[in-house]
Amino acid sequence: TSRGWLTAERVALLPAGALVVNVARGDLAPSSVLLEGLRAGGLGGVALDVYASEAALAEALRRGERPEDPEALAALELMARPDVLCTPHNAFNTEEALARKAGQSVEQVVAWLERGAFVWEAPG
């Protein structure tokens, strides 16, 4: 498994001032490890479009609350740093994915108009 692959020990092996870019999976590089690497001065910067503990982070951001999950909290601290670039993950926005989403949206509207119910109900 790649979960937690980037450890403090691996960060210590990087050249001083190294930049870490994670566009793969959030759990590959835990936010706490990245934050400590920046605080210690070993890392020169971080760029992310995926985040560890993404569900807990998203929930905290939606509610405007401080997350209880330590990785989500570390991610918020990363986002506030000037040496960190955070962007939304947009790998799902291919031409095919957009066409599929548009088709599903039309299906939902048609189902609502014809039956008064959606094909896929929104979770609770």
PDB file of C-alpha atoms in Angstrom:
ATOM      1  CA  THR A   1       0.000   0.000   0.000  1.00  0.00           C
ATOM      2  CA  SER A   2       1.109   3.555  -0.600  1.00  0.00           C
ATOM      3  CA  ARG A   3      -0.652   4.966   2.482  1.00  0.00           C
ATOM      4  CA  GLY A   4       1.840   6.995   4.483  1.00  0.00           C
ATOM      5  CA  TRP A   5       4.633   6.327   1.980  1.00  0.00           C
ATOM      6  CA  LEU A   6       6.261   9.707   2.579  1.00  0.00           C
ATOM      7  CA  THR A   7       7.555   9.414   6.126  1.00  0.00           C
ATOM      8  CA  ALA A   8       9.676  11.782   8.214  1.00  0.00           C
ATOM      9  CA  GLU A   9      12.594   9.422   7.546  1.00  0.00           C
ATOM     10  CA  ARG A  10      12.128   9.740   3.784  1.00  0.00           C
ATOM     11  CA  VAL A  11      11.798  13.524   4.024  1.00  0.00           C
ATOM     12  CA  ALA A  12      15.140  13.573   5.883  1.00  0.00           C
ATOM     13  CA  LEU A  13      16.760  11.841   2.883  1.00  0.00           C
ATOM     14  CA  LEU A  14      15.668  14.601   0.485  1.00  0.00           C
ATOM     15  CA  PRO A  15      18.045  17.423  -0.427  1.00  0.00           C
ATOM     16  CA  ALA A  16      17.622  20.530   1.730  1.00  0.00           C
ATOM     17  CA  GLY A  17      14.959  22.803   0.271  1.00  0.00           C
ATOM     18  CA  ALA A  18      13.308  20.014  -1.738  1.00  0.00           C
ATOM     19  CA  LEU A  19       9.837  20.634  -3.110  1.00  0.00           C
ATOM     20  CA  VAL A  20       7.170  17.969  -2.645  1.00  0.00           C
ATOM     21  CA  VAL A  21       4.329  17.819  -5.173  1.00  0.00           C
ATOM     22  CA  ASN A  22       1.464  15.391  -4.553  1.00  0.00           C
ATOM     23  CA  VAL A  23      -1.167  15.077  -7.259  1.00  0.00           C
ATOM     24  CA  ALA A  24      -1.686  11.333  -6.762  1.00  0.00           C
ATOM     25  CA  ARG A  25      -3.354  10.358  -3.468  1.00  0.00           C
ATOM     26  CA  GLY A  26      -3.668  12.415  -0.300  1.00  0.00           C
ATOM     27  CA  ASP A  27      -2.701   9.551   1.992  1.00  0.00           C
ATOM     28  CA  LEU A  28       0.570   9.065   0.098  1.00  0.00           C
ATOM     29  CA  ALA A  29       2.066  12.095   1.861  1.00  0.00           C
ATOM     30  CA  PRO A  30       0.453  12.709   5.260  1.00  0.00           C
ATOM     31  CA  SER A  31      -0.142  16.381   5.983  1.00  0.00           C
ATOM     32  CA  SER A  32       1.529  16.060   9.378  1.00  0.00           C
ATOM     33  CA  VAL A  33       4.751  14.802   7.753  1.00  0.00           C
ATOM     34  CA  LEU A  34       4.732  17.634   5.209  1.00  0.00           C
ATOM     35  CA  LEU A  35       4.037  20.225   7.895  1.00  0.00           C
ATOM     36  CA  GLU A  36       6.878  18.964  10.085  1.00  0.00           C
ATOM     37  CA  GLY A  37       9.234  18.927   7.091  1.00  0.00           C
ATOM     38  CA  LEU A  38       8.432  22.572   6.393  1.00  0.00           C
ATOM     39  CA  ARG A  39       8.700  23.594  10.052  1.00  0.00           C
ATOM     40  CA  ALA A  40      12.077  21.863  10.383  1.00  0.00           C
ATOM     41  CA  GLY A  41      13.344  23.590   7.249  1.00  0.00           C
ATOM     42  CA  GLY A  42      14.088  20.407   5.314  1.00  0.00           C
ATOM     43  CA  LEU A  43      11.368  21.051   2.758  1.00  0.00           C
ATOM     44  CA  GLY A  44      11.409  24.222   0.710  1.00  0.00           C
ATOM     45  CA  GLY A  45       7.784  24.007  -0.316  1.00  0.00           C
ATOM     46  CA  VAL A  46       4.781  21.799  -0.954  1.00  0.00           C
ATOM     47  CA  ALA A  47       2.180  21.722  -3.735  1.00  0.00           C
ATOM     48  CA  LEU A  48      -0.996  19.664  -3.313  1.00  0.00           C
ATOM     49  CA  ASP A  49      -4.183  18.964  -5.191  1.00  0.00           C
ATOM     50  CA  VAL A  50      -5.056  15.949  -3.031  1.00  0.00           C
ATOM     51  CA  TYR A  51      -5.321  15.876   0.743  1.00  0.00           C
ATOM     52  CA  ALA A  52      -4.929  13.329   3.533  1.00  0.00           C
ATOM     53  CA  SER A  53      -8.127  12.757   5.540  1.00  0.00           C
ATOM     54  CA  GLU A  54     -10.049  14.491   2.778  1.00  0.00           C
ATOM     55  CA  ALA A  55     -13.509  13.582   4.120  1.00  0.00           C
ATOM     56  CA  ALA A  56     -12.775  15.022   7.579  1.00  0.00           C
ATOM     57  CA  LEU A  57     -11.182  18.089   6.001  1.00  0.00           C
ATOM     58  CA  ALA A  58     -14.152  18.686   3.690  1.00  0.00           C
ATOM     59  CA  GLU A  59     -16.613  18.343   6.563  1.00  0.00           C
ATOM     60  CA  ALA A  60     -14.680  20.822   8.714  1.00  0.00           C
ATOM     61  CA  LEU A  61     -14.458  23.317   5.842  1.00  0.00           C
ATOM     62  CA  ARG A  62     -18.196  23.024   5.120  1.00  0.00           C
ATOM     63  CA  ARG A  63     -19.075  23.584   8.762  1.00  0.00           C
ATOM     64  CA  GLY A  64     -16.449  26.261   9.344  1.00  0.00           C
ATOM     65  CA  GLU A  65     -15.186  24.298  12.337  1.00  0.00           C
ATOM     66  CA  ARG A  66     -11.782  23.192  13.537  1.00  0.00           C
ATOM     67  CA  PRO A  67     -11.354  19.527  12.539  1.00  0.00           C
ATOM     68  CA  GLU A  68     -10.779  16.901  15.218  1.00  0.00           C
ATOM     69  CA  ASP A  69      -8.828  14.675  12.825  1.00  0.00           C
ATOM     70  CA  PRO A  70      -5.091  15.485  13.244  1.00  0.00           C
ATOM     71  CA  GLU A  71      -4.345  15.029   9.524  1.00  0.00           C
ATOM     72  CA  ALA A  72      -7.199  17.340   8.530  1.00  0.00           C
ATOM     73  CA  LEU A  73      -5.945  19.888  11.055  1.00  0.00           C
ATOM     74  CA  ALA A  74      -2.417  19.617   9.632  1.00  0.00           C
ATOM     75  CA  ALA A  75      -3.847  20.108   6.122  1.00  0.00           C
ATOM     76  CA  LEU A  76      -5.512  23.350   7.239  1.00  0.00           C
ATOM     77  CA  GLU A  77      -2.215  24.518   8.700  1.00  0.00           C
ATOM     78  CA  LEU A  78      -0.489  23.694   5.415  1.00  0.00           C
ATOM     79  CA  MET A  79      -3.068  25.713   3.484  1.00  0.00           C
ATOM     80  CA  ALA A  80      -2.284  28.797   5.564  1.00  0.00           C
ATOM     81  CA  ARG A  81       1.454  28.732   4.836  1.00  0.00           C
ATOM     82  CA  PRO A  82       3.068  30.904   2.141  1.00  0.00           C
ATOM     83  CA  ASP A  83       5.352  28.019   1.089  1.00  0.00           C
ATOM     84  CA  VAL A  84       2.413  25.745   0.226  1.00  0.00           C
ATOM     85  CA  LEU A  85       0.315  25.811  -2.944  1.00  0.00           C
ATOM     86  CA  CYS A  86      -3.071  24.069  -2.742  1.00  0.00           C
ATOM     87  CA  THR A  87      -5.359  23.586  -5.710  1.00  0.00           C
ATOM     88  CA  PRO A  88      -8.554  21.566  -6.236  1.00  0.00           C
ATOM     89  CA  HIS A  89      -8.153  18.079  -7.696  1.00  0.00           C
ATOM     90  CA  ASN A  90      -9.591  18.215 -11.220  1.00  0.00           C
ATOM     91  CA  ALA A  91      -8.518  14.914 -12.747  1.00  0.00           C
ATOM     92  CA  PHE A  92     -12.196  13.999 -13.082  1.00  0.00           C
ATOM     93  CA  ASN A  93     -12.858  16.882 -15.478  1.00  0.00           C
ATOM     94  CA  THR A  94     -11.955  15.077 -18.684  1.00  0.00           C
ATOM     95  CA  GLU A  95     -14.104  15.571 -21.776  1.00  0.00           C
ATOM     96  CA  GLU A  96     -15.614  12.103 -21.268  1.00  0.00           C
ATOM     97  CA  ALA A  97     -16.377  12.734 -17.592  1.00  0.00           C
ATOM     98  CA  LEU A  98     -18.025  16.067 -18.356  1.00  0.00           C
ATOM     99  CA  ALA A  99     -20.193  14.448 -21.051  1.00  0.00           C
ATOM    100  CA  ARG A 100     -21.193  11.681 -18.617  1.00  0.00           C
ATOM    101  CA  LYS A 101     -22.071  14.228 -15.899  1.00  0.00           C
ATOM    102  CA  ALA A 102     -24.147  16.245 -18.364  1.00  0.00           C
ATOM    103  CA  GLY A 103     -26.019  13.105 -19.451  1.00  0.00           C
ATOM    104  CA  GLN A 104     -26.705  12.111 -15.854  1.00  0.00           C
ATOM    105  CA  SER A 105     -27.972  15.608 -15.083  1.00  0.00           C
ATOM    106  CA  VAL A 106     -30.444  15.355 -17.953  1.00  0.00           C
ATOM    107  CA  GLU A 107     -31.526  11.901 -16.692  1.00  0.00           C
ATOM    108  CA  GLN A 108     -32.176  13.368 -13.251  1.00  0.00           C
ATOM    109  CA  VAL A 109     -34.311  16.227 -14.607  1.00  0.00           C
ATOM    110  CA  VAL A 110     -36.327  13.898 -16.861  1.00  0.00           C
ATOM    111  CA  ALA A 111     -36.913  11.455 -13.974  1.00  0.00           C
ATOM    112  CA  TRP A 112     -38.082  14.290 -11.724  1.00  0.00           C
ATOM    113  CA  LEU A 113     -40.435  15.692 -14.368  1.00  0.00           C
ATOM    114  CA  GLU A 114     -41.882  12.277 -15.291  1.00  0.00           C
ATOM    115  CA  ARG A 115     -42.016  10.530 -11.892  1.00  0.00           C
ATOM    116  CA  GLY A 116     -41.414  13.227  -9.286  1.00  0.00           C
ATOM    117  CA  ALA A 117     -38.348  11.356  -8.042  1.00  0.00           C
ATOM    118  CA  PHE A 118     -34.667  11.375  -8.917  1.00  0.00           C
ATOM    119  CA  VAL A 119     -32.805   8.378 -10.334  1.00  0.00           C
ATOM    120  CA  TRP A 120     -30.031   8.897  -7.760  1.00  0.00           C
ATOM    121  CA  GLU A 121     -31.141  10.417  -4.469  1.00  0.00           C
ATOM    122  CA  ALA A 122     -28.715  12.712  -2.671  1.00  0.00           C
ATOM    123  CA  PRO A 123     -27.320  11.168   0.518  1.00  0.00           C
ATOM    124  CA  GLY A 124     -28.888  12.211   3.748  1.00  0.00           C
TER     125      GLY A 124
END
